[in-house]
Tab-separated table of C-alpha atoms in Angstrom:
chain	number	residue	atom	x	y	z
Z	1	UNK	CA	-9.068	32.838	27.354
Z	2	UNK	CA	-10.641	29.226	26.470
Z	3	UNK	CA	-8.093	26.467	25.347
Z	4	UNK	CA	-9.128	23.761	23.884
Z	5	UNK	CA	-5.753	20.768	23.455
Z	6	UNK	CA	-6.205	17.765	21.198
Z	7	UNK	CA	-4.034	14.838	22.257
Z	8	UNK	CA	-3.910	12.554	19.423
Z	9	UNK	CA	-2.734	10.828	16.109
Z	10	UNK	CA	-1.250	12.711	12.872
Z	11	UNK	CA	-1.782	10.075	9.934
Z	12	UNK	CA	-0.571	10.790	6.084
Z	13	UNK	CA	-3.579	9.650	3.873
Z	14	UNK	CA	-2.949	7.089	0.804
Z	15	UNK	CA	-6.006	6.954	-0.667
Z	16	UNK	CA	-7.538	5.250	-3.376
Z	17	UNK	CA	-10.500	5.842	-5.111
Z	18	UNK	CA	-12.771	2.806	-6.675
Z	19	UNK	CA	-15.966	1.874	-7.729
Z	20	UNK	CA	-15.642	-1.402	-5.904
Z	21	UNK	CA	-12.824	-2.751	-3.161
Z	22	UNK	CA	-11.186	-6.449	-4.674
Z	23	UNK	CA	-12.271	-9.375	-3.692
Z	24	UNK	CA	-9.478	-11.829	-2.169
Z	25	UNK	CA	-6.995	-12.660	-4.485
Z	26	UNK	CA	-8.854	-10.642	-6.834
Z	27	UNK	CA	-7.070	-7.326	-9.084
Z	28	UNK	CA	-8.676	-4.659	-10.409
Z	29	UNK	CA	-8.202	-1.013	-12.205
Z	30	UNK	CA	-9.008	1.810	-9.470
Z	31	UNK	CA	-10.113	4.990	-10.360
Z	32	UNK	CA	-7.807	7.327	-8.832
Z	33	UNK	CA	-5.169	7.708	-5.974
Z	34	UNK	CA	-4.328	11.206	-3.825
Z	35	UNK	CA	-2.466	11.544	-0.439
Z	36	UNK	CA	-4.212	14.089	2.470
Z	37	UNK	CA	-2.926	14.714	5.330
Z	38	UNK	CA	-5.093	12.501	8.621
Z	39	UNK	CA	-5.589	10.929	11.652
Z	40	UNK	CA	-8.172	11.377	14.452
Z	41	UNK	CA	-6.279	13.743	16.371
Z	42	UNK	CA	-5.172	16.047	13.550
Z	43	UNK	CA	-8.497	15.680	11.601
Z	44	UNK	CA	-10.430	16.699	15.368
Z	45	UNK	CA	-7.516	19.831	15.886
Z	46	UNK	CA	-7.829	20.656	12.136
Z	47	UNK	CA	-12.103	21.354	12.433
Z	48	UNK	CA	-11.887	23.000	15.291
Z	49	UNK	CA	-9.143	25.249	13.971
Z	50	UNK	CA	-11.018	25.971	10.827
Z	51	UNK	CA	-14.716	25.917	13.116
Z	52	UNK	CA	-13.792	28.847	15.172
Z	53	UNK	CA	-15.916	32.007	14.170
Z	54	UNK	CA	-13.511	35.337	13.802
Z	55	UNK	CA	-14.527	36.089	17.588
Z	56	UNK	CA	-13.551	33.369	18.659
Z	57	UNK	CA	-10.035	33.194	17.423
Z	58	UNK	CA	-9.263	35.831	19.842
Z	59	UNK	CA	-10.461	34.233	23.078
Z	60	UNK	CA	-9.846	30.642	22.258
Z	61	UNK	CA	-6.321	29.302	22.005
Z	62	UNK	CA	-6.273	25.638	20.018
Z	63	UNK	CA	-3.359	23.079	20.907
Z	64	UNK	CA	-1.971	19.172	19.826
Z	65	UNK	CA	-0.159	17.423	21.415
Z	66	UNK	CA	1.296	14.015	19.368
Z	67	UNK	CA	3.489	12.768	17.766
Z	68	UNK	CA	5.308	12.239	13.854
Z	69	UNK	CA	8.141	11.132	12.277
Z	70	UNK	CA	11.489	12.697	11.524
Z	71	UNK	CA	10.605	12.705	7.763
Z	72	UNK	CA	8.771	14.372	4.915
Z	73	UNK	CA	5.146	13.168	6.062
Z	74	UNK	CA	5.699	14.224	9.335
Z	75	UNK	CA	7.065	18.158	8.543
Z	76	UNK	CA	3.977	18.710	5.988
Z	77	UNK	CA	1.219	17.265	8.564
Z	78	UNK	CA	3.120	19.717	11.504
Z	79	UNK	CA	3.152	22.752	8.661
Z	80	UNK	CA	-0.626	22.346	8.064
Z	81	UNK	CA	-1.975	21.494	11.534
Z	82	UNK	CA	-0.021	25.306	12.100
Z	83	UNK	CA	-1.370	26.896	9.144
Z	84	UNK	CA	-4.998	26.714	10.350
Z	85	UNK	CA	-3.879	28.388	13.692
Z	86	UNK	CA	-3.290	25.009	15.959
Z	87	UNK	CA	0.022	25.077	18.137
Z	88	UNK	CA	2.289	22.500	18.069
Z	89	UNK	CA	4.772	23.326	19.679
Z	90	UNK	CA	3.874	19.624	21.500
Z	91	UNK	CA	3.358	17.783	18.292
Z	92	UNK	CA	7.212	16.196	19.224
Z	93	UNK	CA	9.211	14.518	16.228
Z	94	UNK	CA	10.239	11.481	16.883
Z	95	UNK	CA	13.701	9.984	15.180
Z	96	UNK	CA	13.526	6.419	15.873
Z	97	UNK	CA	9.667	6.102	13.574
Z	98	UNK	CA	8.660	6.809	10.483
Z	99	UNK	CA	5.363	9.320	10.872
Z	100	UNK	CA	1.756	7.088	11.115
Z	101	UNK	CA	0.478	6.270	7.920
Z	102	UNK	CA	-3.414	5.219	6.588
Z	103	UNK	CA	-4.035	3.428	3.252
Z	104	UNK	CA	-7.547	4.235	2.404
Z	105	UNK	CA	-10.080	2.198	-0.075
Z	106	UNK	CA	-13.190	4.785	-0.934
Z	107	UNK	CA	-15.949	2.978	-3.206
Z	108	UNK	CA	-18.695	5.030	-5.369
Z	109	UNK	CA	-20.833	5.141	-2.280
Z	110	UNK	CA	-18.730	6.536	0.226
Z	111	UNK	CA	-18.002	4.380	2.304
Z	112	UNK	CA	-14.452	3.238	2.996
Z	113	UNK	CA	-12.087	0.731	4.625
Z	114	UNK	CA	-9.312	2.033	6.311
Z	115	UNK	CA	-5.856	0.322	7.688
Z	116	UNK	CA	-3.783	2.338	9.855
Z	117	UNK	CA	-0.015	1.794	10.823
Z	118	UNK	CA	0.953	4.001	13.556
Z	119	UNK	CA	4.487	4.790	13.388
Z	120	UNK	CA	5.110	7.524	15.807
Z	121	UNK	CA	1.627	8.131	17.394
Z	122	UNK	CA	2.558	4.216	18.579
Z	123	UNK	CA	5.516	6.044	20.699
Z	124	UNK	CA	2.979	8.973	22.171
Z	125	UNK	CA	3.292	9.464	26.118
Z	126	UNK	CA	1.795	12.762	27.500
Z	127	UNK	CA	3.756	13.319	30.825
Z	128	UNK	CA	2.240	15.037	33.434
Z	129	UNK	CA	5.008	17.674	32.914
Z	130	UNK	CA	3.842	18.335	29.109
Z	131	UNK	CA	0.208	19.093	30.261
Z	132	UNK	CA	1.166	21.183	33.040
Z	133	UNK	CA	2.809	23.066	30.442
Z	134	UNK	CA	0.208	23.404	28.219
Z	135	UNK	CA	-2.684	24.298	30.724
Z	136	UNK	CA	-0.596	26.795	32.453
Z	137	UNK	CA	-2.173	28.704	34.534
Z	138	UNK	CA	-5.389	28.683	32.690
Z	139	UNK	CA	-8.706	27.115	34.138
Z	140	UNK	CA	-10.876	26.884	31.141
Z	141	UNK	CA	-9.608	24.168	29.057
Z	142	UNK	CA	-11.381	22.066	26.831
Z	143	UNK	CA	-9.634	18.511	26.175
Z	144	UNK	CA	-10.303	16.138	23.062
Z	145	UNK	CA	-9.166	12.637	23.116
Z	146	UNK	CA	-10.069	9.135	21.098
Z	147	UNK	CA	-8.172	6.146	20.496
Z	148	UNK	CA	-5.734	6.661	18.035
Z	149	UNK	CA	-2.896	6.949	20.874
Z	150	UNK	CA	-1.246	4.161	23.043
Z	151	UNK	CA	-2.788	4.741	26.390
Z	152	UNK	CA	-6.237	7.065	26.506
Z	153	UNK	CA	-7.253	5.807	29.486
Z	154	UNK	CA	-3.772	7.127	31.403
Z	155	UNK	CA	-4.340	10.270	29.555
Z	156	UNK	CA	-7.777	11.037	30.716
Z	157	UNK	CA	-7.037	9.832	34.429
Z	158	UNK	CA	-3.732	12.475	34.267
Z	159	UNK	CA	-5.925	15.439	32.552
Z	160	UNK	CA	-8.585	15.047	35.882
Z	161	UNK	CA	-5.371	14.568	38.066
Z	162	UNK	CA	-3.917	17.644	37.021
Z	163	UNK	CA	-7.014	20.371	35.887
Z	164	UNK	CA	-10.333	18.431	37.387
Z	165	UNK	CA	-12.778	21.374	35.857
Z	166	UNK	CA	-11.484	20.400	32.588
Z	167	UNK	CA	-14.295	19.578	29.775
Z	168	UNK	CA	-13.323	16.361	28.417
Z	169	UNK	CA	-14.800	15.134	24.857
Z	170	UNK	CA	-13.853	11.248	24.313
Z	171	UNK	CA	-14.291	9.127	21.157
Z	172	UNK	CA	-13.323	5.707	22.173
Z	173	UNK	CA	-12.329	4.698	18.122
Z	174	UNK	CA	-11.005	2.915	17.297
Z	175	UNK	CA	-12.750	0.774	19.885
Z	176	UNK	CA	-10.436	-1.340	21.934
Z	177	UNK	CA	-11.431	-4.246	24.534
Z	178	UNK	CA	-14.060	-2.198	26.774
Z	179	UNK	CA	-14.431	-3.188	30.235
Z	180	UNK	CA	-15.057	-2.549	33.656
Z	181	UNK	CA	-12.280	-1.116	33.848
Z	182	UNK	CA	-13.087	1.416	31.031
Z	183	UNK	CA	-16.454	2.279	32.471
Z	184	UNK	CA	-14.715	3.268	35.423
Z	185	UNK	CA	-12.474	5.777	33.727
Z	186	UNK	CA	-15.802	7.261	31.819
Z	187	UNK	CA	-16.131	9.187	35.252
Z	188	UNK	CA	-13.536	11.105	33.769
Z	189	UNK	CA	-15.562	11.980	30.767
Z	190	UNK	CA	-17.725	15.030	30.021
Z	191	UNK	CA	-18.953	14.033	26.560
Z	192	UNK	CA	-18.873	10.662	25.280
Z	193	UNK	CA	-18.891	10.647	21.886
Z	194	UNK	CA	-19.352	7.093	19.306
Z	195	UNK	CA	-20.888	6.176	16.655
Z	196	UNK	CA	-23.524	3.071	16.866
Z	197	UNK	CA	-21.064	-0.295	16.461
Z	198	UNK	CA	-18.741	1.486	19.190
Z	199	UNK	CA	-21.705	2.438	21.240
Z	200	UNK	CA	-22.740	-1.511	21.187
Z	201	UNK	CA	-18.951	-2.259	22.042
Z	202	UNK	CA	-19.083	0.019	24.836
Z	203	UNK	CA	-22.319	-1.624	25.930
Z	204	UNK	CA	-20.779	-4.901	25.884
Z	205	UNK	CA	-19.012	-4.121	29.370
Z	206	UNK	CA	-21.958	-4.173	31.506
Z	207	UNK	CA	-25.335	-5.206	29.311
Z	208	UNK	CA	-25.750	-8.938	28.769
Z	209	UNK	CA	-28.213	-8.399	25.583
Z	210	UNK	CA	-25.020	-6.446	23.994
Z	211	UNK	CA	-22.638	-9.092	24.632
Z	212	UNK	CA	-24.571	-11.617	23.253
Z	213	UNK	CA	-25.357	-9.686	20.096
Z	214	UNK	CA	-29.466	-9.257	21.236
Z	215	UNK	CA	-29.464	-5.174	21.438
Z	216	UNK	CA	-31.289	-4.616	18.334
Z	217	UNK	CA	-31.251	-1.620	16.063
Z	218	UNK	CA	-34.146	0.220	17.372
Z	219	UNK	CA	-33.944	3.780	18.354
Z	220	UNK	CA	-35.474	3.475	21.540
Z	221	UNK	CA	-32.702	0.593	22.486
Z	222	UNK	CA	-30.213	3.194	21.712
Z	223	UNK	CA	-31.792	5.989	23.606
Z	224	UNK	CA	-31.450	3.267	26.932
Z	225	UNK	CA	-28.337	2.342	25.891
Z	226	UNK	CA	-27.176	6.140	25.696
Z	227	UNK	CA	-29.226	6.820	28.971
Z	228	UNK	CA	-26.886	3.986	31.057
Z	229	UNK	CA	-23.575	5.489	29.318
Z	230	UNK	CA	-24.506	8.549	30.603
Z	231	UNK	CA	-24.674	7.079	33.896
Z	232	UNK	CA	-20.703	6.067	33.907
Z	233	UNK	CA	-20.080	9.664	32.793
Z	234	UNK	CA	-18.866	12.882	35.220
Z	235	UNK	CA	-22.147	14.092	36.521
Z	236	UNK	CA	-21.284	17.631	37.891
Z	237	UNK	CA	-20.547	19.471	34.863
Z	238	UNK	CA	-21.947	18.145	30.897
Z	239	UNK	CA	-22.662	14.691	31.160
Z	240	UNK	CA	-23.506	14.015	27.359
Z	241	UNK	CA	-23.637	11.258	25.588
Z	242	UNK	CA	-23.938	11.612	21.969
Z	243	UNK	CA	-24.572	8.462	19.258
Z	244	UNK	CA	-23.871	9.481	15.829
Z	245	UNK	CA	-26.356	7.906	13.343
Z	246	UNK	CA	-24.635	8.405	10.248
Z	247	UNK	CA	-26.978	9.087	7.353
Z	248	UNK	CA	-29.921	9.309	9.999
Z	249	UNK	CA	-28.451	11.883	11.968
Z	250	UNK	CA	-27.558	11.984	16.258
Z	251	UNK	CA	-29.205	11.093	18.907
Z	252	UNK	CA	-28.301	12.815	22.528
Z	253	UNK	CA	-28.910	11.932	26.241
Z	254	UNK	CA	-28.041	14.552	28.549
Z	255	UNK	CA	-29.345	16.502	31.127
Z	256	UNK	CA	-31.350	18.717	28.992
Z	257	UNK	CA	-32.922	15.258	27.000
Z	258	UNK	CA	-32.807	13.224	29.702
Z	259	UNK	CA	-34.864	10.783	27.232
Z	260	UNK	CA	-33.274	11.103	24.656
Z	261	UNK	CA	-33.509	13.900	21.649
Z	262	UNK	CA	-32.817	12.891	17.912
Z	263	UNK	CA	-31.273	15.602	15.459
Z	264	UNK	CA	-31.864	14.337	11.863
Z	265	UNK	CA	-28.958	14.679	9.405
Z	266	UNK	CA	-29.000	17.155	6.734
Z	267	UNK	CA	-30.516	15.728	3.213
Z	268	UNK	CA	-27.820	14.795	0.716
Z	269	UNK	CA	-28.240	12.634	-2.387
Z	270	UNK	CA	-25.669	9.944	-2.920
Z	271	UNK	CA	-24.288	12.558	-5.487
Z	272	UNK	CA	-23.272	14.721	-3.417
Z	273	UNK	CA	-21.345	12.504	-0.941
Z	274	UNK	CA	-17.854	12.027	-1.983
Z	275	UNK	CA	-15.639	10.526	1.005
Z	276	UNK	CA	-17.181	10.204	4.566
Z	277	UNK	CA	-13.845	9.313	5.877
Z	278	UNK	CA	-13.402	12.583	7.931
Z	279	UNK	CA	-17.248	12.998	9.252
Z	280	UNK	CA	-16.953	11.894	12.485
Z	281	UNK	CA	-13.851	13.913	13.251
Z	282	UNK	CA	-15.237	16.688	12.112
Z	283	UNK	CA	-18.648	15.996	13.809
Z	284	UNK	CA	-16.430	16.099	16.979
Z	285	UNK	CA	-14.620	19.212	16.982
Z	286	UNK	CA	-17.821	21.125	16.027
Z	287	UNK	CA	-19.545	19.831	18.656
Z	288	UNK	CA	-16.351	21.323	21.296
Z	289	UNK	CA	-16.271	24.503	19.502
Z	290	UNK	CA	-19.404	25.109	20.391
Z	291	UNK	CA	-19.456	24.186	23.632
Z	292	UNK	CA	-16.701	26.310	24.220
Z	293	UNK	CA	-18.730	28.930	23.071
Z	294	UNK	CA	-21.137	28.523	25.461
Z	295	UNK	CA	-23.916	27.332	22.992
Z	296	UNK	CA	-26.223	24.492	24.408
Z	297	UNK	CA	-25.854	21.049	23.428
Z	298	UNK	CA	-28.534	20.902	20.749
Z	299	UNK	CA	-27.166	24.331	19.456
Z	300	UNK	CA	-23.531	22.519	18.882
Z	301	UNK	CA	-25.133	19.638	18.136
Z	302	UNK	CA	-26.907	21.255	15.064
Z	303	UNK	CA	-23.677	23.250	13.926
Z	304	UNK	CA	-21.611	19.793	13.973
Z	305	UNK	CA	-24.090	18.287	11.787
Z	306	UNK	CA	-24.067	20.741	9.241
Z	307	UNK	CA	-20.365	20.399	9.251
Z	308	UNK	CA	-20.047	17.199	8.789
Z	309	UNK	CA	-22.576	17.657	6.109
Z	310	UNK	CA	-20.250	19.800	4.142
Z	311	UNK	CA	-17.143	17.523	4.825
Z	312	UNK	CA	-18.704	14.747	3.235
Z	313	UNK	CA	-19.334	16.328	0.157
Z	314	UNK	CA	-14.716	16.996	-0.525
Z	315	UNK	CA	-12.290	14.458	-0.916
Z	316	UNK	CA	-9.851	13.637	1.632
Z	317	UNK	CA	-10.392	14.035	5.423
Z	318	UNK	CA	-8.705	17.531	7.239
Z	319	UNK	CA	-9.120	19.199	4.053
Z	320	UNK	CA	-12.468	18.556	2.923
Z	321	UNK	CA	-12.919	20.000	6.392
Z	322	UNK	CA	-15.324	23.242	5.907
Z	323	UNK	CA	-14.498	26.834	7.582
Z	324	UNK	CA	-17.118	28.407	9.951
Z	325	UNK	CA	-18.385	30.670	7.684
Z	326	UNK	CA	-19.594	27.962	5.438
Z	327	UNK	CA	-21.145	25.872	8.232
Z	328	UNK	CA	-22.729	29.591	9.527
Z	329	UNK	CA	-24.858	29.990	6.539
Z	330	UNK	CA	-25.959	26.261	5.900
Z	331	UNK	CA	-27.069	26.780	9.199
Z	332	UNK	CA	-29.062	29.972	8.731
Z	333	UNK	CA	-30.488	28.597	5.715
């Protein structure tokens, strides 16, 4: 039996749809508002609940551990997390905090601002008592982490300290002060997932060019930048690191594209893309499906694009979220 845990942030979505954001000091008629149910760490446990193929809900177990509110938000997020067949039994309610919020400005274009206010996920501690209890006895354990919690860094040192083959899939977003300190902890990092303003923030920590603004756009300044992340990251199992392109797809430096291998994004007009707020989320917890699957890296890499694809194209982020079966024949196609 695989596991794959999700430590994390549970967010309720207030979000408002525009054709433009205000200026300051300026008012003006929105289109629309909904609420969805968000956060990194439930968007992440939410795709790869809905990624797994039919087989694989019987030999992968998916987990969360966070933290919401004792309140209305924080029941429905817990009830829907559960519905798509994510335990959490460690998603812990917390009766001091209101459950983490995000109010959410989406334009015509699809592209949107975001302001977060954490509430409860501010108050997340994994002890090393709650992960011994969710690892158990079992080996093969997949572990998904980002920002969106108080202290990643402890996390990740505690997840080697306690189950040292575990595959570990980081997101450092939001991006907070990276340093030397923070390359050091990379060691404990399998897959290093970011986008390209985090990889450049990342960067900053040991490449003068990047703190001094001077990296350039280029591909092939990427491709070295991803080549000397990799080189922080644990070398004796994946050692990936993957820089998501938006609209002009991934590019990936591991051991099997040791210089570098681009995977274009799949062609959408700007029609067809709604709300990219839950993208790279998704993007994410493809990519560790599939890897605890056993595909390659450019075979998960090519599923996670396609899902993230299709997750564009809804409103909202966990449940514009496609199911496998979906993703399955896009990718066939």
């Amino acid at each position: 039996m695989v596991a794959i845990t999700v430590i994390g942030s549970l967010n309720y979505d207030l979000v408002t749809y525009t054709s433009v954001v205000p200026r300051g000091g300026e008012t003006i008629h929105a289109k629309s508002f909904e609420t969805h149910y968000g956060g990194k760490g439930l968007n992440e446990a939410v795709a790869v609940g809905k990624l797994l193929s039919p087989e694989q809900k019987n030999n992968i177990q998916v987990k969360m551990i966070g933290r919401v509110g004792n309140d209305l938000f924080g029941k429905e997020m817990k009830d829907y997390v559960s519905s798509v067949g994510v335990d959490v039994e460690n998603v812990l309610v917390d009766d001091a905090e209101r459950s983490g919020t995000a109010v959410i400005l989406v334009e015509d274009s699809g592209e949107n601002r975001i302001l977060v206010i954490p509430g409860s996920n501010g108050k997340l501690e994994v002890t090393e008592k709650i992960l011994k209890e969710v690892i158990g006895s079992n080996k093969n354990q997949f572990f998904i982490l980002q920002n969106e919690q108080p202290d990643p860094v402890k996390h990740l040192e505690l997840i080697r300290k306690i189950e040292p083959e575990a595959t570990v899939v980081y997101n450092p977003s939001p991006i907070k002060d990276f340093n030397t300190e923070n390359t050091d902890v990379l060691g404990a990092v399998d897959v290093l997932v970011v986008n390209e303003s985090e990889a450049l923030d990342c960067a900053k920590a040991f490449s003068t060019e990047a703190r001094e603004g001077n990296i350039g756009e280029e591909r092939s300044k990427f491709v070295k930048l991803a080549k000397d992340l990799k080189g922080f990251l644990n070398q004796s199992k994946l050692s990936t690191v993957i820089i998501t392109l938006g609209g002009e797809g991934s590019l990936v430096v591991s051991d099997a594209f040791p210089e570098g291998q681009h995977f274009p994004a799949m062609e959408l007009s700007k029609k067809q893309i709604i709300d990219t707020t839950g993208a790279g989320d998704t993007f994410l917890g493809a990519v560790t499906v599939r890897l605890a699957n056993g595909d390659s890296i450019d075979q998960a890499v090519v599923f996670a694009t396609a899902a993230a694809s299709l997750t564009v194209q809804g409103k909202g982020a966990a449940e514009a979220i496609p199911g496998y079966e979906q993703v399955s024949k896009l990718v066939s196609s």
